[in-house]
XYZ file of C-alpha atoms in Angstrom:
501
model
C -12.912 -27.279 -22.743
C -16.665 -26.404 -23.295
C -16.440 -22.366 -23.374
C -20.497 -21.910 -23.156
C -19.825 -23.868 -19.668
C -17.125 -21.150 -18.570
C -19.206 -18.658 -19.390
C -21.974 -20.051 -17.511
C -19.962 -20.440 -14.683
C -18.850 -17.090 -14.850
C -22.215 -15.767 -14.940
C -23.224 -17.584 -12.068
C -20.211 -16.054 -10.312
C -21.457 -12.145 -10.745
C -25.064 -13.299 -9.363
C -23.985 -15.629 -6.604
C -21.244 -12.111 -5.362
C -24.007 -9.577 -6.344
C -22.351 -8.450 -9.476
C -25.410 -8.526 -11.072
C -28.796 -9.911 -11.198
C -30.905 -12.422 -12.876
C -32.896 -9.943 -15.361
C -29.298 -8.846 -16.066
C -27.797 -12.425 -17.571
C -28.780 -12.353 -20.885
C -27.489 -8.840 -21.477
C -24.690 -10.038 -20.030
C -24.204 -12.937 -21.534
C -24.216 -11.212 -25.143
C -21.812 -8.855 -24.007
C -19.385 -11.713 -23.449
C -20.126 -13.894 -26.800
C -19.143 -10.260 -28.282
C -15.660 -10.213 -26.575
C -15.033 -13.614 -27.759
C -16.105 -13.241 -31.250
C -18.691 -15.840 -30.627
C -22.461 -15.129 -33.128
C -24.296 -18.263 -30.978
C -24.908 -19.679 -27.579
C -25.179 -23.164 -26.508
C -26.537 -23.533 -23.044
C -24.385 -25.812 -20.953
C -25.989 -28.727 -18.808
C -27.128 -27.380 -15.755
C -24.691 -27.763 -13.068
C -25.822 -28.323 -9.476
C -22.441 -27.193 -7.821
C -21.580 -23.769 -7.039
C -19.555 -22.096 -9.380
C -16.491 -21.751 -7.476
C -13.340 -19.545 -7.125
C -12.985 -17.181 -10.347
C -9.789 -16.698 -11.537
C -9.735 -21.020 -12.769
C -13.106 -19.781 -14.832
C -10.845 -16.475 -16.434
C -8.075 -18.801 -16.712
C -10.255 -21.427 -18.827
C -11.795 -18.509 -20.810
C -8.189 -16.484 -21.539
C -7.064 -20.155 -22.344
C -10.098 -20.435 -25.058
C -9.371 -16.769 -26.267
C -5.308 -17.750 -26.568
C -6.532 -20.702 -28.817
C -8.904 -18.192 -31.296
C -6.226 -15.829 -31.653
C -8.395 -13.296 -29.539
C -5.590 -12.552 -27.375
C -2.093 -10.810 -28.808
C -0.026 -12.609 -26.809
C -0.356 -15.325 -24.087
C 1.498 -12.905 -21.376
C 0.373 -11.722 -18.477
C 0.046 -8.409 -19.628
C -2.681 -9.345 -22.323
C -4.348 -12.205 -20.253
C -4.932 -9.096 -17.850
C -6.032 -6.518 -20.393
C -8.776 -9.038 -21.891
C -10.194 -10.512 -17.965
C -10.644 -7.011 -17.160
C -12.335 -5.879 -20.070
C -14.395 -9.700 -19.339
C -14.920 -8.433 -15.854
C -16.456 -5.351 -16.669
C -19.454 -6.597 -18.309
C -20.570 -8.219 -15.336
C -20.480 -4.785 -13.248
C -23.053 -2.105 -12.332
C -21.809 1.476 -13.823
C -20.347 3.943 -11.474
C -23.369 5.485 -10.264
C -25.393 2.116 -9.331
C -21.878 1.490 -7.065
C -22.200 5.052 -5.463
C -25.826 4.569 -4.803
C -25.236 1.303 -2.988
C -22.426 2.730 -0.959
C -24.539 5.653 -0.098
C -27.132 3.586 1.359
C -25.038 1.347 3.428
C -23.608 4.395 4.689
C -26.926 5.274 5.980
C -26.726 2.329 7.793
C -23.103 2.497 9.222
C -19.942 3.326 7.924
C -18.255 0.260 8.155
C -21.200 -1.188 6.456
C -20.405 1.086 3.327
C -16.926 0.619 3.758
C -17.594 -3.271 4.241
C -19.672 -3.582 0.694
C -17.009 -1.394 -1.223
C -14.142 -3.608 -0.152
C -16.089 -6.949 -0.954
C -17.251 -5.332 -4.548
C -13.682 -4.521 -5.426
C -12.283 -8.222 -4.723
C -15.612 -9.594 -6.292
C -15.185 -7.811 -9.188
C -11.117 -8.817 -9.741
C -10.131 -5.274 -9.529
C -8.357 -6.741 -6.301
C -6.666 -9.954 -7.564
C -6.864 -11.910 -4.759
C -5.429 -14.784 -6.091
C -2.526 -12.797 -6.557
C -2.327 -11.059 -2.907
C -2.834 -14.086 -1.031
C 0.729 -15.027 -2.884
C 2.483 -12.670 -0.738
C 4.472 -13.586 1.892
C 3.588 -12.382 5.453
C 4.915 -12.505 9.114
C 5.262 -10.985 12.307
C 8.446 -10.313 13.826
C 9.091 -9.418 17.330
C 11.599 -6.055 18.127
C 11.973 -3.806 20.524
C 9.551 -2.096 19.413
C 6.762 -4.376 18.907
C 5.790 -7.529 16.265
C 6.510 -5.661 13.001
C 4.658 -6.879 10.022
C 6.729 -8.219 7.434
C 5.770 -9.185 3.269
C 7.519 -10.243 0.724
C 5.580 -8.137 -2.144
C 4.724 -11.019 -4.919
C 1.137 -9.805 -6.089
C 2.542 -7.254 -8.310
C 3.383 -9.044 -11.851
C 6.745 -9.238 -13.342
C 7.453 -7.113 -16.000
C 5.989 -8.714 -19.321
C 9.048 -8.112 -22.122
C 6.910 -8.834 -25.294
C 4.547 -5.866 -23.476
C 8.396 -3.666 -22.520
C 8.659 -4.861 -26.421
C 5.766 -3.552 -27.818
C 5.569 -0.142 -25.453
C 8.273 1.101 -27.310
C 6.092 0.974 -30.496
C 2.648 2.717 -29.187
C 2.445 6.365 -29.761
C 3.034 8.184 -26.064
C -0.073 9.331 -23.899
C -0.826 11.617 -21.236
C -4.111 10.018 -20.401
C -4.662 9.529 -17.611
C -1.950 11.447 -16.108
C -1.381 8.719 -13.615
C -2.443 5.932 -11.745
C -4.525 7.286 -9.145
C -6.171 9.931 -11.789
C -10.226 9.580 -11.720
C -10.125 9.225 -15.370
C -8.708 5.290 -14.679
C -12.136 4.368 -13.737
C -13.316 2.334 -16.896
C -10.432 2.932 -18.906
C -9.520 0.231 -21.101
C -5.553 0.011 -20.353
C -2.923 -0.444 -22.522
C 0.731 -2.359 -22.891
C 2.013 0.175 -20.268
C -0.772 1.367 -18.496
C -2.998 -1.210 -16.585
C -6.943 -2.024 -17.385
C -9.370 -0.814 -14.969
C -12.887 -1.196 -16.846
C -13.552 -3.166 -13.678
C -12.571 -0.189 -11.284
C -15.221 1.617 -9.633
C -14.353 5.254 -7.053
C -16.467 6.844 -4.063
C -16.702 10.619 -4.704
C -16.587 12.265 -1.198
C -15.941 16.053 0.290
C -13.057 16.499 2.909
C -12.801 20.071 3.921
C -15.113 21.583 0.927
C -13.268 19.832 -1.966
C -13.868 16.530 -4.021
C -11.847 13.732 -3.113
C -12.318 9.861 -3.746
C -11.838 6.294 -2.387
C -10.768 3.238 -4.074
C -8.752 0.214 -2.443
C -5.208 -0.531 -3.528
C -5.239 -3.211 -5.730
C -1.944 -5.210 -3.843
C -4.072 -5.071 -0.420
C -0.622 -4.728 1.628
C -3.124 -4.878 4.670
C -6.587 -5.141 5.572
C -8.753 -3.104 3.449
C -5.540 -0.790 2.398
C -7.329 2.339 0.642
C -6.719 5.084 -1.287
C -8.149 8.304 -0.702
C -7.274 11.025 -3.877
C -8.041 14.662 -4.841
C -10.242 15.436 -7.515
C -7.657 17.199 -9.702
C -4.027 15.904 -10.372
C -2.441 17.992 -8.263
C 1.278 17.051 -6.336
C 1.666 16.077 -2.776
C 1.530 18.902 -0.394
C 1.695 18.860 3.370
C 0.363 21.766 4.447
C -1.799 22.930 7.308
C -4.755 21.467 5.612
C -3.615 18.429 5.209
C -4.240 17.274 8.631
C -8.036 19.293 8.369
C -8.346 16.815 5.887
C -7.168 13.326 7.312
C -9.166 14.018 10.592
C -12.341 14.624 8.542
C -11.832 11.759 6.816
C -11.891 10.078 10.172
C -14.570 11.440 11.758
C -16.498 10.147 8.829
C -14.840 6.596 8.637
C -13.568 6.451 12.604
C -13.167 2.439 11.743
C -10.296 3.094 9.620
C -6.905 5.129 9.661
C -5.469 7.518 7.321
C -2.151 8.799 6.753
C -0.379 10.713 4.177
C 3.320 10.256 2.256
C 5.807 12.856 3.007
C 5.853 15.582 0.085
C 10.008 15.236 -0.361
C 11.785 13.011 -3.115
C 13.571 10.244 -1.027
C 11.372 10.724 2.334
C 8.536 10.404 0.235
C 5.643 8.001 -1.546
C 6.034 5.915 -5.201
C 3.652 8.890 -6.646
C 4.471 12.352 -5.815
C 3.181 14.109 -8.511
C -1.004 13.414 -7.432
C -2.125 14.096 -3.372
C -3.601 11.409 -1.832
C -3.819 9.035 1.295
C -3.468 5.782 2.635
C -5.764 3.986 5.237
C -7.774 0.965 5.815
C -8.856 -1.185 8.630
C -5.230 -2.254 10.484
C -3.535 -1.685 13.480
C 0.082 -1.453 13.039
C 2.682 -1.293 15.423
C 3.631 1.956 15.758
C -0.209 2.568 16.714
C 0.606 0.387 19.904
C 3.645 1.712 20.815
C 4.474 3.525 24.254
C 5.172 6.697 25.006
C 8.568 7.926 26.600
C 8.046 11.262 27.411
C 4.301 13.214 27.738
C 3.925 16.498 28.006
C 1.603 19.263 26.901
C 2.649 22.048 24.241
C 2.096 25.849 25.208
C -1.043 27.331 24.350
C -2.460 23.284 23.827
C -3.214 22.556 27.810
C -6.053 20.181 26.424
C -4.157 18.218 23.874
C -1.980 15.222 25.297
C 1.190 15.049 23.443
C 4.047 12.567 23.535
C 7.110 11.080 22.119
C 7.132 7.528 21.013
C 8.815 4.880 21.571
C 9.390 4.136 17.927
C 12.722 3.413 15.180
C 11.602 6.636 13.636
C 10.997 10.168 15.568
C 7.044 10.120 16.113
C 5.332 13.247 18.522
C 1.670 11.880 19.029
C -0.983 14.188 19.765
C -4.504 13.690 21.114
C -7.805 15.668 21.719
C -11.641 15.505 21.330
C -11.641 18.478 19.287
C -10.096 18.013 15.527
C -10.043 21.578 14.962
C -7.785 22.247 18.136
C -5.594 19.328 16.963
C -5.160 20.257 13.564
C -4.149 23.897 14.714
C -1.422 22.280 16.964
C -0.083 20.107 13.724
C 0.304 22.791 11.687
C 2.363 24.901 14.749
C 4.316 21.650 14.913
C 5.179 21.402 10.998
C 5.847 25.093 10.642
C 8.275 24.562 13.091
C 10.008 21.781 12.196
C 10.244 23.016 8.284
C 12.987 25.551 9.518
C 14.353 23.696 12.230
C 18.118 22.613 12.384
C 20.025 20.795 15.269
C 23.874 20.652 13.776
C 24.648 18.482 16.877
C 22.116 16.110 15.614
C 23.076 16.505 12.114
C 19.717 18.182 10.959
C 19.459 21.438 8.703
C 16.128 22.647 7.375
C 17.864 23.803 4.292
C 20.452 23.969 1.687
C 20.199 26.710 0.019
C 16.751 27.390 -1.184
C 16.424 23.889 -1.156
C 13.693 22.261 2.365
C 15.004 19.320 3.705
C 12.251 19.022 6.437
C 8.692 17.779 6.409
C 6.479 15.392 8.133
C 4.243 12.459 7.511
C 1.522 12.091 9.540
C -1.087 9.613 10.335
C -4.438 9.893 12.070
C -6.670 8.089 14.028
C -10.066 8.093 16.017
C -9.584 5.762 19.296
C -11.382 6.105 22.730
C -13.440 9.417 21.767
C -10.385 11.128 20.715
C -8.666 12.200 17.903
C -5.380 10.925 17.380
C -2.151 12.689 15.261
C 0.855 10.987 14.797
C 3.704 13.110 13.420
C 6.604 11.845 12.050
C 9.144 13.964 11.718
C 11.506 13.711 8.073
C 14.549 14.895 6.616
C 15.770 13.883 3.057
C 19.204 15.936 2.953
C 22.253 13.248 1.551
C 25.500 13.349 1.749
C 28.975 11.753 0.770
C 28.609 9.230 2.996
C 25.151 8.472 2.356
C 24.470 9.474 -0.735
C 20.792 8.337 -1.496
C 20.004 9.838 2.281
C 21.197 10.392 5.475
C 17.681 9.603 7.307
C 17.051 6.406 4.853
C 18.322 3.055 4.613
C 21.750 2.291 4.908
C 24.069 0.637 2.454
C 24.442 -2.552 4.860
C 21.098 -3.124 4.760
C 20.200 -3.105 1.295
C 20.421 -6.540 0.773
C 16.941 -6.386 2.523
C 15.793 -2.633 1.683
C 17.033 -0.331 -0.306
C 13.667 1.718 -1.427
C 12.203 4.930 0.185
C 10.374 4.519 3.748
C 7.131 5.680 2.971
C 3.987 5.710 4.857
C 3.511 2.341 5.399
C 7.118 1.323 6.654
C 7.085 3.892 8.884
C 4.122 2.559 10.736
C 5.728 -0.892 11.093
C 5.362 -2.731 7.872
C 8.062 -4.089 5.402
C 7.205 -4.443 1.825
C 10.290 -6.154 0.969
C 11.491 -6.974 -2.689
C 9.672 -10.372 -4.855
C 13.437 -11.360 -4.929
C 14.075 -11.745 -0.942
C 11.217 -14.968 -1.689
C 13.616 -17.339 -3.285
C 16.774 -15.663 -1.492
C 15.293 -16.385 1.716
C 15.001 -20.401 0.825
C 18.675 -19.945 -0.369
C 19.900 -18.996 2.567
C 17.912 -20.868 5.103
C 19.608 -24.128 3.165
C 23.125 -22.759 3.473
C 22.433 -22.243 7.349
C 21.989 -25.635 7.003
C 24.755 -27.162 5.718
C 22.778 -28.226 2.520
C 24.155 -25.466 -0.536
C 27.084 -23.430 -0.232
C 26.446 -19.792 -0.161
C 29.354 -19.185 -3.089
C 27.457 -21.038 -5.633
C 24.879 -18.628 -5.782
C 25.874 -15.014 -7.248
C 22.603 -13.645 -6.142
C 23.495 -14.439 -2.647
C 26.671 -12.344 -2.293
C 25.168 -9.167 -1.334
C 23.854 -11.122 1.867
C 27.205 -12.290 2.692
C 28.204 -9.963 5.494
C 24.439 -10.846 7.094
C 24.817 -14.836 6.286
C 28.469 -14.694 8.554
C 26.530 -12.966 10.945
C 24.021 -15.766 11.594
C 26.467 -18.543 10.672
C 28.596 -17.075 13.925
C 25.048 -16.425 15.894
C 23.141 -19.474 14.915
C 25.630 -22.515 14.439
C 24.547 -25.656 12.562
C 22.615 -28.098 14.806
C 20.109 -30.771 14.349
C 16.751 -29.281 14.861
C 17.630 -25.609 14.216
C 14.547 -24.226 11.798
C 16.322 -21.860 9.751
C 13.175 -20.858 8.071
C 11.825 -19.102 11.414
C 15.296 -17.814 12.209
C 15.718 -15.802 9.291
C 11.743 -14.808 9.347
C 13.053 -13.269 12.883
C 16.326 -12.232 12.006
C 14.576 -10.078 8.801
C 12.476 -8.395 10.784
C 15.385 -7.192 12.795
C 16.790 -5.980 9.785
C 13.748 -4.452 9.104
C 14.206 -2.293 12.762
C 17.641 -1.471 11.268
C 16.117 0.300 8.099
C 13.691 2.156 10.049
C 16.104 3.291 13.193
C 18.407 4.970 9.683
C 15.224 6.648 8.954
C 14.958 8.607 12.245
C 16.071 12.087 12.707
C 16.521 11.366 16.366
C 18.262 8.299 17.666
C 16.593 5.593 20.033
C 19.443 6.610 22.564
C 19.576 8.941 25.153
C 21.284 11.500 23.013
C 18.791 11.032 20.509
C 15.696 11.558 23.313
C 17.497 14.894 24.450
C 17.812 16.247 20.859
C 14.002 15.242 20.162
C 13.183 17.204 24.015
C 15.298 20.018 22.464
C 13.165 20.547 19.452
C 9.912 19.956 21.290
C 10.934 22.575 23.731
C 11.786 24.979 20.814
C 7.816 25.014 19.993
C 7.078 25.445 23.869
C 5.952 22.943 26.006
């Protein structure tokens, strides 16, 4: 493997994607010879063809620096440490990025929005060879074609990098994941790289917040929009100021937030932020089964969905009038309790109530939806009442955050190989008690032995693609307060009629 040919390659790569320019490669270049502990440069024969995808180039190049003993170990963990730190000297600095995003803003803001999201795969901060890994359906429900993945972009934890964490003197910097201070930051065993990590400073209601993408993508152009400071998740009246003045700047996308309760809520409590992107999930399409206007509110429409969970959409031209009505709607269901329905506000001192809400800008409105939360256990259901149940943790057993409760199932890397398992003992072709890891999907597999008999033809591939999302509609009905029965619909008109409608 000629290395002066990978490199070449990958310098083509960060003109041909806009990385960088031609008065830029030489720079460049020496920046890279550096990393690889390399004091000359042979140019490579010229190659006519176009460079091509770039994670084979990285791989060639981490494959070079495995061979010089550049790299401490040939694990993921390091092979990612050293392409990011690679990556980065092919990138404009922070400022260039803002500039450019600026200006297509100017334009449009999908345009700005458009060039952001096609730096951040360009530049590998989005590993797209990893996300296009995952696993993704539809399934159809009553409720609508929920989307379905099988999370296998994020990588397996590295043991030699578990190993060595245990050995690296403990830091506070950053603070977290979504901190600002990640942007350039060189990463560690237990803390990823992000030299090739750029952020959009913005202001939502007077304060600083910024945008990045995810790097796992879970859906179109799947952002994250944090506050300036590391401050923990709080809904609060201005929460919903802020997510409908994030939309009136970006009305191409959606943004929602986590609830701010252990169990109800997001991976990362401890820093505020929001999800959006470019998507239409289900729950956006759903119908309403009952409309009706709240007191006070004559021009906001206001419904409840037809949805798992317990969802009151409202709508208006006027975001100041509909964030007023959210926050009368939160304050009241924070102390709310319905015994018959199993729902107290508190124990103790101790809330049990809050809401995660999502908002849109559709038609020349503004768009809330509320979903309503409670994260109080019990004996029964000890890691929640209003979360998964124990029979269907064989599929889900993790908190329904934001993005399950609009319709999408990030499902465990596991349920990948489980899923070929069991579509073969459908079959007839492996028996089911053979494989240990298969037992906790024995009370399911009777289930569609008994509803799906064995018979030439049958694809038990698309049968349990269906069959999971119905499992999916199973963990999201245990996450509603109110039931998708007509009991359910009378204690959800009870509580609406408590605020006044």
């Amino acid at each position: 493997m000629n290395i002066f040919k990978e490199l070449k390659r990958l310098l083509e790569y960060g003109k041909a994607q806009g990385l960088m320019q031609m008065e830029d490669e030489i720079y460049v270049r020496n920046k890279l010879l550096e990393i690889l502990g390399l004091d000359n440069y042979e140019e490579p024969e010229a190659q006519e063809e176009a460079p091509g995808r770039l994670q084979p180039i990285l791989d060639n190049i981490l494959d070079y620096a495995c061979q010089k003993s550049i790299l401490t170990d040939n694990t993921i963990t390091y092979r990612d440490l050293l392409d990011t730190k690679i990556m980065d000297c092919l990138l404009p600095r922070p400022s260039e990025v803002i500039k450019r995003f600026d200006a297509a803003y100017e334009g449009a803001p999908k345009q700005a929005t458009d060039y952001y999201y096609a730096f951040s795969k360009a530049s590998n901060y989005i590993r797209t060879d990893r996300t296009e890994k995952d696993l993704r359906w539809k399934a159809a429900t009553e409720f609508g074609e929920l989307d379905i993945t099988v999370n296998l972009a994020k990588p397996e934890k590295d043991p030699k990098a578990i190993a060595a964490a245990k050995h690296i003197k403990s830091s506070s910097y950053p603070l977290c994941l979504l901190c600002k201070e990640n942007e350039g930051y060189a990463g560690r065993v237990n803390h990823p790289a992000r030299q090739n990590h750029r952020i959009i400073p913005m202001t939502l209601c007077g304060e600083k917040w910024f945008l990045q993408y995810s790097p796992y993508v879970y859906y179109n152009e799947h952002c994250i929009v944090f506050k300036d400071g590391h401050e923990p998740m709080k809904i609060s009246d201005k929460t919903f100021e802020r997510l409908l003045a994030f939309v009136a700047r970006f009305p191409h996308y959606f943004i929602g937030s986590n609830a701010d309760l252990p169990i109800v809520g997001g991976s990362i409590l401890s820093h505020d932020h929001f999800q959006g992107g470019c998507y239409a999930f289900a729950m956006e399409k759903a119908s309403a089964v009952k409309s009706f206007r709240f007191q006070g509110f004559p021009d906001i429409e206001a419904c409840i969905l037809k949805w798992p969970l317990s969802v009151i959409r409202i709508r208006c031209e006027e975001k100041e009038r509909l964030a007023k009505l959210a926050g009368v709607i939160y304050d009241a269901w924070r102390g709310y309790s319905d015994e018959a329905a199993d729902i107290r506000a508190y124990s103790g001192d101790e809330p049990h109530n809050t809401i995660t809400p999502i908002a849109r800008h559709k038609d020349g409105k503004y768009e809330l939806d509320l979903v309503l939360r409670n994260n109080r256990t019990s004996e029964v259901h000890p890691l929640g009442i209003f979360h998964p149940h124990s029979d269907v943790h064989h599929i889900k057993k993790e908190n329904i955050g934001l993005i399950e409760v609009m319709g999408l199932a990030v499902l465990p890397p596991r349920l990948s190989s489980e899923l070929v398992l069991l579509s073969d003992c459908l079959a007839g072709l492996k028996e089911i008690a053979d494989y240990p890891e298969l037992m906790q999907h024995l009370p399911w597999f009777e289930y569609l032995k008994n509803r799906y008999p064995q018979q030439a033809g049958t694809d038990y591939d698309a049968v349990l693609r269906l069959e999971t999302g119905k499992r999916f509609e199973r963990v999201l009905r245990d996450a509603g307060v109110f039931k998708q029965d007509s009991a359910g619909l009378e204690a959800f008109v009870r509580f609406v009629s408590h605020i006044g409608i």
